[in-house]
Coordinates of C-alpha atoms in Angstrom, one line a residue:
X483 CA 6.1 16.5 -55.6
X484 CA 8.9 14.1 -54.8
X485 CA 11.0 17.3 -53.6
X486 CA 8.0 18.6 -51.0
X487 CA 7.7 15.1 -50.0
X488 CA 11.8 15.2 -49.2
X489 CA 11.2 18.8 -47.1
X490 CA 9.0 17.2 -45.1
X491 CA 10.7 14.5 -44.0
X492 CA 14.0 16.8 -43.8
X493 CA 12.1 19.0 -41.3
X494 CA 10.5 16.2 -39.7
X495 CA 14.2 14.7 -38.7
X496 CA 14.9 18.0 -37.6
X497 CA 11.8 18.4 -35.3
X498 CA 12.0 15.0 -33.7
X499 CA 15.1 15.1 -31.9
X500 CA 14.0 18.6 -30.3
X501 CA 10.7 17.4 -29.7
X502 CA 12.2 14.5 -28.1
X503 CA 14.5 16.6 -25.9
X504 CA 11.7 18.5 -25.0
X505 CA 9.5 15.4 -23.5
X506 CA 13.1 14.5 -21.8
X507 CA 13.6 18.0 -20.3
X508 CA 9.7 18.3 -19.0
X509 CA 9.7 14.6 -17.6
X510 CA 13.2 15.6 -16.1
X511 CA 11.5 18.6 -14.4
X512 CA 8.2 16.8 -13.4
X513 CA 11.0 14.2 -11.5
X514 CA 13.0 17.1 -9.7
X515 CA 9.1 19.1 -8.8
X516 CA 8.5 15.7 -7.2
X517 CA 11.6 15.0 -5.8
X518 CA 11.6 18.3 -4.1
X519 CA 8.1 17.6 -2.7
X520 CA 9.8 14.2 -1.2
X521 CA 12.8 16.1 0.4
X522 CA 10.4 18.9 1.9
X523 CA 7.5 15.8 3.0
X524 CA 10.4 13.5 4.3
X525 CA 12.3 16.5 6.8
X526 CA 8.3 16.9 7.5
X527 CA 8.1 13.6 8.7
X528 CA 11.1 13.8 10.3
X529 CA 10.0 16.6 12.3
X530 CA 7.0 14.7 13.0
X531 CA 8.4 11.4 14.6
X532 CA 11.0 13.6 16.6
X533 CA 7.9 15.2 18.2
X534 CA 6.7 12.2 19.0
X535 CA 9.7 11.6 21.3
X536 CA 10.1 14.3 22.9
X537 CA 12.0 16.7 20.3
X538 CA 10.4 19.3 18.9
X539 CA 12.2 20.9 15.7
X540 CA 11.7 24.2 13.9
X541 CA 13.3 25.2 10.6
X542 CA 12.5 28.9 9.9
X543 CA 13.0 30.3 6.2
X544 CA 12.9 26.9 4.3
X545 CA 14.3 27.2 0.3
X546 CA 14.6 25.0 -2.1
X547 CA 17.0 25.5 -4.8
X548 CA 19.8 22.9 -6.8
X549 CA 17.3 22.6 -10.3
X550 CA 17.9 20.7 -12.6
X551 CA 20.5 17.9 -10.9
X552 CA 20.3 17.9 -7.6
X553 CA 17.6 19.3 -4.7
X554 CA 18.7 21.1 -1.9
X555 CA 16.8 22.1 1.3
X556 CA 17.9 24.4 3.3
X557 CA 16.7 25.9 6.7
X558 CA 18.4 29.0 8.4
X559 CA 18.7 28.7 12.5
X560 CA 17.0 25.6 12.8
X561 CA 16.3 25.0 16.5
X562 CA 14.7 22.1 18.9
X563 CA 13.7 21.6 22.0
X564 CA 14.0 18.4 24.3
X565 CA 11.9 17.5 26.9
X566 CA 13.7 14.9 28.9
X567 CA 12.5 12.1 31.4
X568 CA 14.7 13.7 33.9
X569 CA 16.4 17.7 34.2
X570 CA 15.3 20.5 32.6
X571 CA 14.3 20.8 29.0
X572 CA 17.3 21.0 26.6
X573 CA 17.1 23.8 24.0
X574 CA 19.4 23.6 20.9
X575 CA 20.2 26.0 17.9
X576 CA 22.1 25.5 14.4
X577 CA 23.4 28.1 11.8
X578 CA 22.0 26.5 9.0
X579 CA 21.2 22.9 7.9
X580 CA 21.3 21.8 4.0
X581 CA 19.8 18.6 2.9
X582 CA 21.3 17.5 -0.6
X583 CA 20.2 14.6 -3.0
X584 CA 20.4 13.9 -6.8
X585 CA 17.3 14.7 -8.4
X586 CA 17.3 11.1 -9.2
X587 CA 18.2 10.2 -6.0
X588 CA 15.3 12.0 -4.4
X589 CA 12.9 8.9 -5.8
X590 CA 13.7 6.8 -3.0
X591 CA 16.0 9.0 -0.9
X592 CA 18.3 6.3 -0.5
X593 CA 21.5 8.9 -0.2
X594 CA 21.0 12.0 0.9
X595 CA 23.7 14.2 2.2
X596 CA 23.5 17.1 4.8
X597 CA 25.5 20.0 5.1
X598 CA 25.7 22.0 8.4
X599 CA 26.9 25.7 9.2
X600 CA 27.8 26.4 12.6
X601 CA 27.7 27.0 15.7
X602 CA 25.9 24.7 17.1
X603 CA 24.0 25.5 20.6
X604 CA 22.8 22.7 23.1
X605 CA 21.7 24.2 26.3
X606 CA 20.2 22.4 29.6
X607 CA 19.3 25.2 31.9
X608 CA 21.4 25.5 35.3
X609 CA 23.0 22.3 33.9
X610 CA 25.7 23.1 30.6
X611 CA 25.9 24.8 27.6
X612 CA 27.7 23.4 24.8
X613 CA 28.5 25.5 21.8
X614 CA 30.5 23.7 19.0
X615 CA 32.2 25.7 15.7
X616 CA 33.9 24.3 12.6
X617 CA 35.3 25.2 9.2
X618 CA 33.5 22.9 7.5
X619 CA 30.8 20.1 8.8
X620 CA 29.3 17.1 6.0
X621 CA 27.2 13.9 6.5
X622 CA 26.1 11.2 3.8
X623 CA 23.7 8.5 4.8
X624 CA 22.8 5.7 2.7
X625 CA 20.0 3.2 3.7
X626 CA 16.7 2.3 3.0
X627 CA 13.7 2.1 5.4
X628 CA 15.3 1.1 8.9
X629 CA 18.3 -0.3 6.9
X630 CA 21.5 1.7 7.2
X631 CA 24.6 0.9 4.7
X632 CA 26.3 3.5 5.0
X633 CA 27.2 6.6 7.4
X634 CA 30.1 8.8 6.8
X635 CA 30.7 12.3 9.2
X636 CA 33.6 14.7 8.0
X637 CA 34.2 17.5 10.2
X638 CA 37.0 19.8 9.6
X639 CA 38.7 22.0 12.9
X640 CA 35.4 21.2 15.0
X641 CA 36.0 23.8 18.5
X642 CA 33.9 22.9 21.5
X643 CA 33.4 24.7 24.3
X644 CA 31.5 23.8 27.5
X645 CA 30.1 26.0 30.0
X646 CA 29.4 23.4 33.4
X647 CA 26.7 25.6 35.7
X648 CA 28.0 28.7 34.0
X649 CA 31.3 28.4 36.0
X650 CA 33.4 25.9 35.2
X651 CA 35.1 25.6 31.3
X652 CA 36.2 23.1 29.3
X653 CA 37.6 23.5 26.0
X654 CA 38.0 20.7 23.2
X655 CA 39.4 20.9 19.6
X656 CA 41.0 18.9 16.9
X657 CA 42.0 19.5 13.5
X658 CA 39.6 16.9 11.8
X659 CA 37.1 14.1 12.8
X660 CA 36.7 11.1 10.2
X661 CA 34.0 8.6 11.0
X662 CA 32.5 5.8 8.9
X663 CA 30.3 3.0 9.6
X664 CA 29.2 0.5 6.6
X665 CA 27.6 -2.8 6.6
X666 CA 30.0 -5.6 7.0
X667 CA 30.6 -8.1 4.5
X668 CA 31.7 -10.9 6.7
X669 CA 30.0 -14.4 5.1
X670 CA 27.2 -16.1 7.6
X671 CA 27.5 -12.6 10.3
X672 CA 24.4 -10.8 9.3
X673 CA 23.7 -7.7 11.2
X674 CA 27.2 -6.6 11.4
X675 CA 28.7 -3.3 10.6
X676 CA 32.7 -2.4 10.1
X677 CA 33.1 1.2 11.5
X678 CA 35.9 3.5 11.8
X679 CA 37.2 6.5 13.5
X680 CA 40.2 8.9 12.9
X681 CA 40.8 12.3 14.9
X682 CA 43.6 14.5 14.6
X683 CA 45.4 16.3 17.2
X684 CA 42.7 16.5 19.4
X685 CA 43.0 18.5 22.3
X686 CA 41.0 17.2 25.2
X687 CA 41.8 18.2 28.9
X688 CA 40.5 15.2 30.5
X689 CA 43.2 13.3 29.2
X690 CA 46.3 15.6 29.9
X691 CA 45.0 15.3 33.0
X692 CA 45.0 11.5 33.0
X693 CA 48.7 11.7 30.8
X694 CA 49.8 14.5 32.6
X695 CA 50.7 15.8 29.1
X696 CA 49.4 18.7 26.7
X697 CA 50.8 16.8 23.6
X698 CA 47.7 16.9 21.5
X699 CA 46.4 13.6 20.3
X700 CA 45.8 11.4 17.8
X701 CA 43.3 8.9 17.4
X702 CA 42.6 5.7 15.4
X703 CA 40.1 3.1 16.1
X704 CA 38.8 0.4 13.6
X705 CA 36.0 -1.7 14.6
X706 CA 33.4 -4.1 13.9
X707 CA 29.7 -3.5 15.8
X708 CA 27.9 -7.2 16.3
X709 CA 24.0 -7.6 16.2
X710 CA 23.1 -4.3 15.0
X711 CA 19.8 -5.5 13.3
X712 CA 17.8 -2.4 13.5
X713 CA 18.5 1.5 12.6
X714 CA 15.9 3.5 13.7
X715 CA 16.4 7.1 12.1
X716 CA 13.6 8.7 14.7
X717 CA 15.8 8.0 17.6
X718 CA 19.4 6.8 18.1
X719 CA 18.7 6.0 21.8
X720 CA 16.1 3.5 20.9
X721 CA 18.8 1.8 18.0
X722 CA 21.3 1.7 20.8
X723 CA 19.0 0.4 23.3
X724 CA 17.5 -2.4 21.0
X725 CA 21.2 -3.2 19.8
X726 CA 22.2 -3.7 24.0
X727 CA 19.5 -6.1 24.6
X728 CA 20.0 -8.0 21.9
X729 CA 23.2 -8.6 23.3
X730 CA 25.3 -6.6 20.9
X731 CA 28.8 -5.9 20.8
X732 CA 32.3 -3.6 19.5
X733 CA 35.2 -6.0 18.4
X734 CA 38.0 -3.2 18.8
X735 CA 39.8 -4.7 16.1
X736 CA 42.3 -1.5 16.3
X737 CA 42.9 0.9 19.0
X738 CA 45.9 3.5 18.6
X739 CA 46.0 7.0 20.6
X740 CA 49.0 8.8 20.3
X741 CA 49.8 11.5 22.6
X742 CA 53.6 12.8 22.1
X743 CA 56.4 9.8 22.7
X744 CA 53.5 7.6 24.5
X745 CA 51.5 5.6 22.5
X746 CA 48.8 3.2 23.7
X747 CA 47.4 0.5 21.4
X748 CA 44.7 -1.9 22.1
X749 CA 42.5 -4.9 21.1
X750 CA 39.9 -6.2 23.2
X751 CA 35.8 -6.4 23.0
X752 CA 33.3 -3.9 24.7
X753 CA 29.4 -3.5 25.1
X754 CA 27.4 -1.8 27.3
X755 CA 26.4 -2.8 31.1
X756 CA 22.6 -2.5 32.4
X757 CA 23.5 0.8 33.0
X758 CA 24.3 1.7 29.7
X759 CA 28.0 2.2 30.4
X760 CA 31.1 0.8 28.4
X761 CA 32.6 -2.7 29.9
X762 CA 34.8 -5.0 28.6
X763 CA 38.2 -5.6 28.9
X764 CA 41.2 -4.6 26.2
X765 CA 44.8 -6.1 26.5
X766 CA 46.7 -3.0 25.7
X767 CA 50.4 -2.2 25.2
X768 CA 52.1 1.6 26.6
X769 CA 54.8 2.5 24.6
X770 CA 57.3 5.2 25.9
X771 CA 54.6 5.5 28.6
X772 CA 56.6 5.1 31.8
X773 CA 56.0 8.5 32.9
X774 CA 52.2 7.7 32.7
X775 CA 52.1 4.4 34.0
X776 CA 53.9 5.8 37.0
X777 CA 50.8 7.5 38.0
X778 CA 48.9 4.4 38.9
X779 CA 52.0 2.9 40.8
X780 CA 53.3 1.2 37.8
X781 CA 56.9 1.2 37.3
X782 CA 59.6 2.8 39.3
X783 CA 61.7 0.8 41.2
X784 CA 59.5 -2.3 41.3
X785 CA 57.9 -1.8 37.7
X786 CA 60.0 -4.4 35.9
X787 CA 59.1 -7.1 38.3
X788 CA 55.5 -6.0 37.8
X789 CA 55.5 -5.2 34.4
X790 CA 57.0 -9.0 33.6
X791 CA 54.2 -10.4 35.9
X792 CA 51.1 -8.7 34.0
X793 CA 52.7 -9.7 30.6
X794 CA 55.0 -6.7 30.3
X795 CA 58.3 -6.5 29.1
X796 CA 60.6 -5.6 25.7
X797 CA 59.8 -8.5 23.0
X798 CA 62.9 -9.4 21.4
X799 CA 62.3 -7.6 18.0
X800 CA 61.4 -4.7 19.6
X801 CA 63.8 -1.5 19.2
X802 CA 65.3 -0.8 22.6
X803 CA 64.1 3.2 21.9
X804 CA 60.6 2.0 22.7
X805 CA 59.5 0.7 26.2
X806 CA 56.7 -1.6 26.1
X807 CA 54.2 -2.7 28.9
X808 CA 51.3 -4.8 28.0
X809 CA 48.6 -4.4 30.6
X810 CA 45.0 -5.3 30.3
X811 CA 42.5 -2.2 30.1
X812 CA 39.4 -3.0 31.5
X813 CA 36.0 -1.0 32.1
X814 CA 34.0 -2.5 34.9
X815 CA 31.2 -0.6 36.8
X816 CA 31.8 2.5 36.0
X817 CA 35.7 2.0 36.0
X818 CA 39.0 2.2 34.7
X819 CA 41.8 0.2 35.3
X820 CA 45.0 -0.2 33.9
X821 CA 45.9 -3.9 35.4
X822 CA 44.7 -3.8 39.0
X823 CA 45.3 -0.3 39.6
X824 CA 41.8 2.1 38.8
X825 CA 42.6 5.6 36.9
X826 CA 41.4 7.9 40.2
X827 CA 38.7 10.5 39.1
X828 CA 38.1 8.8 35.9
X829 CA 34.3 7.6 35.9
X830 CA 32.6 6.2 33.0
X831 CA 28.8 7.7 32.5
X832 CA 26.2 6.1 30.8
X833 CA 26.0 6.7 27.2
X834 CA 22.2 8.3 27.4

């Protein structure tokens, strides 16, 4: 008796563990079933409010795969279609899009991140076409409800190409885009958000014009964005918008483009005018950038004199291998200029 009594409870140890990895397993796949029906309802949605601006989205041959730790949705050649207040309607086209969240995760959707195969297609007929390529292209947001924390867009060897009134072409390209924008953590400045921005050796022809130089270009720019309060995920223009009025602003805490020998750095605070266009005013310093400056009438024989009177000059610490000119940068109405002198052919355009 006592040694049926002992089988029992041997085999009864031995079945509860499996039983209990069982109810684990089928409540772990009841969460991923219903996490995969949040991914799929939430890029519904999304579609949804887009349409109800003006964007309508399409996302042919829709899969969902990634079981048991993660969920991924996937749509092959999504497209959309804009219909602006202004122009022609705008037609866009993507090789494939991938949205990716822990099966946990995709509770709440507080991180998702999406995954994107090129190229990508924007077209405004008898206006431009855009068509952008990479080697690899990743986003991770992090937020909740019109709360952003965190944004992050890695782009590796992104290739742009645009097509002006099928005529004209203009070619950009860069070996990598970095950008990151997180809330701040500054104590008693609420709505504030650090961001950051790192390409390398860009190649944009606008700015050998302006630098008369093919050097490609690097860029970093660190920054803090005042008064963001709201983040609407339907429509960027509207965040932007909302953030202007309320009057908000970009504290370029770090500004460094270096284009061969020349090197510009700058500090300064922008926002946008009524017209939605950068102004502010940067106090900048050219290094090895006589050659540039010259361009605007800086330098040459009376250049010294000039350069002394705007705040120019050698500091005393400085390496006589460097030239240095400081010169306020400032963007008013649609302008540029370096000191007094405007950058000729270089207008600013509003930002939407």
């Amino acid at each position: 008796m006592h040694t049926q009594t002992g089988t029992r409870t041997s085999r009864l140890k031995l079945f509860l563990p499996v039983a209990a990895l069982a109810l684990v397993a089928l409540g772990w796949s009841g969460i991923w079933f219903y996490g995969q029906h949040r991914v799929g309802q939430e890029l519904d949605n999304f579609f949804i409010r887009q349409a109800s601006v003006g964007r309508a989205w399409q996302c042919p041959d829709r899969t969902i795969s990634g079981y048991p730790f993660r969920i991924e949705l996937r749509c092959k050649q999504p497209t959309f279609t804009a219909e602006p207040n202004s122009g022609g309607p705008i037609r866009g086209s993507l090789g494939a899009l991938a949205v990716i969240a822990s099966t946990a995760g995709a509770l709440n959707l507080a991180h998702v991140i999406g995954e994107f195969e090129g190229p990508l297609v924007v077209a405004e007929a008898g206006v431009a076409t855009t068509t952008t390529n990479w080697k690899s292209a990743r986003a991770s947001f992090r937020g909740h409800a019109n709360r952003l924390e965190r944004l992050s867009i890695e782009i590796e060897a992104p290739r742009s190409t645009l097509l002006i009134q099928g005529e004209r072409e203009l070619a950009l390209s860069a070996d990598s885009l970095i950008f990151h924008l997180r809330e701040g953590q500054v104590p008693n400045q609420p709505d504030t958000y650090d961001a950051s921005l790192k390409l390398v050796k860009a190649a944009i022809p606008p700015l050998d014009v302006v630098a008369n130089s093919k050097e490609p270009a690097d860029i970093e720019l660190d920054a803090r964005v005042l008064k963001l309060s709201t983040f609407d995920r339907r429509d960027w223009r509207k965040t932007t918008e909302d953030w202007r009025a309320n009057g908000g602003s970009i504290l370029i805490e770090q500004l460094k483009l270096t284009k061969g020998a020349p090197r510009l750095e700058a500090k300064g605070t922008l926002k946008l005018d009524d017209n939605r266009r950068l102004e502010g005013r940067l106090e900048a310093s050219f290094v090895n950038a006589d050659a540039l400056l010259r361009q605007f009438g800086i330098g040459g024989g009376g250049g010294g004199l000039l350069g002394a009177l705007l705040g120019g000059g050698r500091p005393n610490d400085q390496p006589r291998a460097e030239r240095v000119m400081r010169l306020p940068l400032v963007l008013d109405n649609g302008r540029v200029r370096v000191g007094p002198f405007a950058i000729p052919g270089l207008f600013l355009r509003p930002v939407f």
